[in-house]
Amino acid sequence: MIAPPYAKNRTGQRAGRAERVLSQELERELSSHKGILMNQELFDILRSEIKPALGCTGPIGICYCAAQAYDAIGGEIRRIDAEIDWGLCSKIDDVAFPGTEMLGVEMAIALGALGGDPGAGLEVLHAVTPEAERKAREAAGLVRLHPQWDRADLGMYVKIAIETDRGVGVAEIQHRSDGLTLKMRNGEVLEQHDPDPSAQSRDDPILKYRIRDFYRFATEAPVEKLDFLLDAAHYNTRLARAALDGRLGAGIGATLRDNAGESSLIRAKAYAAAGCEARMSGVRHPAMSCANKGNVGIAASMPLVSLARDMQLSDECLQRALALSYLVAIAVIRRIGKCPSMCSCEVAASLGVAAGNVLLHGGTEEQVENAIQNAIPSIFGVVCDGAKLACALRISSGTGIALETSFLALQGVRIANNQGVLAENADASIELLGHTALFSMVDSDRSLSRQLFEKRRPFPLMTFAARQMQ
């Protein structure tokens, strides 16, 4: 029997509806699966990039490399040769590091070798003794620096060879302060690891994500998975309070706090600056670093911690704001590099705080993007001239820019796209910023570093206090 035409049509309609329902269910399932994978990868990135660091991570990377080189050989030091990228060679002479009053690349190398714990990573100087520090002052004169002016790759590179009565120990780090790639004893390879991707290689997992992904993660991730961000708040608050209570450094944070009155914005600037001052002064408390940078970890967190405290917000509100701030900062650093021509505190951390403050106030994804676009023209191209107490002023001004531009975004104010350094959206603007830092500014950074290196006076060794009297 042949079915009537209407029966055939109804069957086809039912089948069509069933297929559409099934297709929609599959799409939802795939979307959910992708979301789970994205959340896990972004969580893994945060966990790997947010970690304690004792002392300024520039010299700490050099200390760590020296500790590994000496650990390979031991014995009485006769000579130390250090090949170092041009930025580290010239930009870390003005910052103190834990365990000594003395400044300079040579002292960092000697102290890392004779007092560092090679197994402690970014906390390599956690157990420096007075005797080790005394020996390091003497050994600093045995260091010979070889700046790598011809390197094409803008990024961290340190290779240290320590000659002793037992032979030669060699260690090499690349792209990260704790990124050990080679360790040798008398020509025998003890350890060898692939380096992290350099920023110029454009081969990093976070680069495939966009602001909308970071916003979604920060608002939807299970909050219990973000508990470690409360540790970041605790670590960096402890540093800030050490500077505020002791009026350390130049007194930038303490003076701002004393004059904050009822202004939450100035108080946020004070706490951010103070955390940096404590770290630059060599306080023996670790910072919770971000993307291998302690000052960025402080600058991307303390303004939000201060504001959340003033607003009496829950831990969850703070955790989600910190997650967004850190992810944006990491994404920017992965584009400008770990040893960038641009100041990562003024650039990466400011954009992170602008985004995080919007979320802290319950803002939308669109307002987050507007806040970043508002901030970029004021921070674009700010050069890095090295670690020092003046970084606290940079962090203070960057905090002010971030909070002002984000508050404007919350009130519906935005800078129009495609003007000057702004592209068609925040993601494209960050790409433009990164390309400028990694390629267009390489020669200017090399030239600046040469001038800084030429005016350095490493010997006799100078104390941090004496340097501040200049």
CSV table of N, CA and C in Angstrom, one decimal, residues 5 36 47 76 129 132 227 239 244 251 256 260 276 303 316 361 379 414 440:
chain,number,residue,atom,x,y,z
A,5,PRO,N,0.4,11.3,0.3
A,5,PRO,CA,1.4,12.3,0.4
A,5,PRO,C,1.6,12.9,1.7
A,36,ILE,N,35.0,23.5,28.8
A,36,ILE,CA,35.7,22.8,29.9
A,36,ILE,C,37.2,22.7,29.6
A,47,ARG,N,48.1,28.8,37.0
A,47,ARG,CA,48.9,28.1,38.1
A,47,ARG,C,50.3,28.1,37.8
A,76,GLU,N,86.8,25.9,45.0
A,76,GLU,CA,87.2,27.3,45.2
A,76,GLU,C,87.2,28.1,43.9
A,129,THR,N,73.6,33.0,54.0
A,129,THR,CA,74.2,33.3,55.3
A,129,THR,C,75.1,34.5,55.3
A,132,ALA,N,78.4,33.4,53.6
A,132,ALA,CA,78.3,33.3,52.2
A,132,ALA,C,78.3,34.7,51.5
A,227,ASP,N,41.3,29.6,44.6
A,227,ASP,CA,41.7,29.9,46.0
A,227,ASP,C,43.2,30.3,46.1
A,239,LEU,N,54.1,42.3,51.6
A,239,LEU,CA,55.1,43.2,51.1
A,239,LEU,C,54.8,44.7,51.3
A,244,LEU,N,55.0,50.1,54.0
A,244,LEU,CA,54.1,51.2,54.6
A,244,LEU,C,54.5,51.3,56.1
A,251,GLY,N,59.7,56.1,50.3
A,251,GLY,CA,58.5,56.5,51.0
A,251,GLY,C,57.4,56.9,50.1
A,256,LEU,N,51.7,58.4,49.9
A,256,LEU,CA,50.4,58.4,49.2
A,256,LEU,C,49.3,57.9,50.2
A,260,ALA,N,45.9,59.9,51.5
A,260,ALA,CA,44.8,59.3,50.7
A,260,ALA,C,43.4,59.8,51.2
A,276,CYS,N,56.0,47.3,45.6
A,276,CYS,CA,57.2,47.4,44.8
A,276,CYS,C,58.4,48.0,45.6
A,303,PRO,N,46.2,46.9,43.6
A,303,PRO,CA,45.1,47.9,43.5
A,303,PRO,C,43.7,47.3,43.7
A,316,GLU,N,35.3,35.9,46.8
A,316,GLU,CA,35.0,35.5,45.5
A,316,GLU,C,35.1,36.6,44.5
A,361,HIS,N,33.6,45.7,39.8
A,361,HIS,CA,32.4,46.5,40.0
A,361,HIS,C,31.2,45.9,39.2
A,379,ILE,N,49.5,54.3,28.0
A,379,ILE,CA,50.6,53.4,28.4
A,379,ILE,C,51.4,52.9,27.3
A,414,ARG,N,34.0,55.7,26.2
A,414,ARG,CA,35.0,54.9,25.5
A,414,ARG,C,35.7,55.7,24.4
A,440,SER,N,59.6,46.6,16.5
A,440,SER,CA,60.0,48.0,16.2
A,440,SER,C,60.9,48.6,17.2
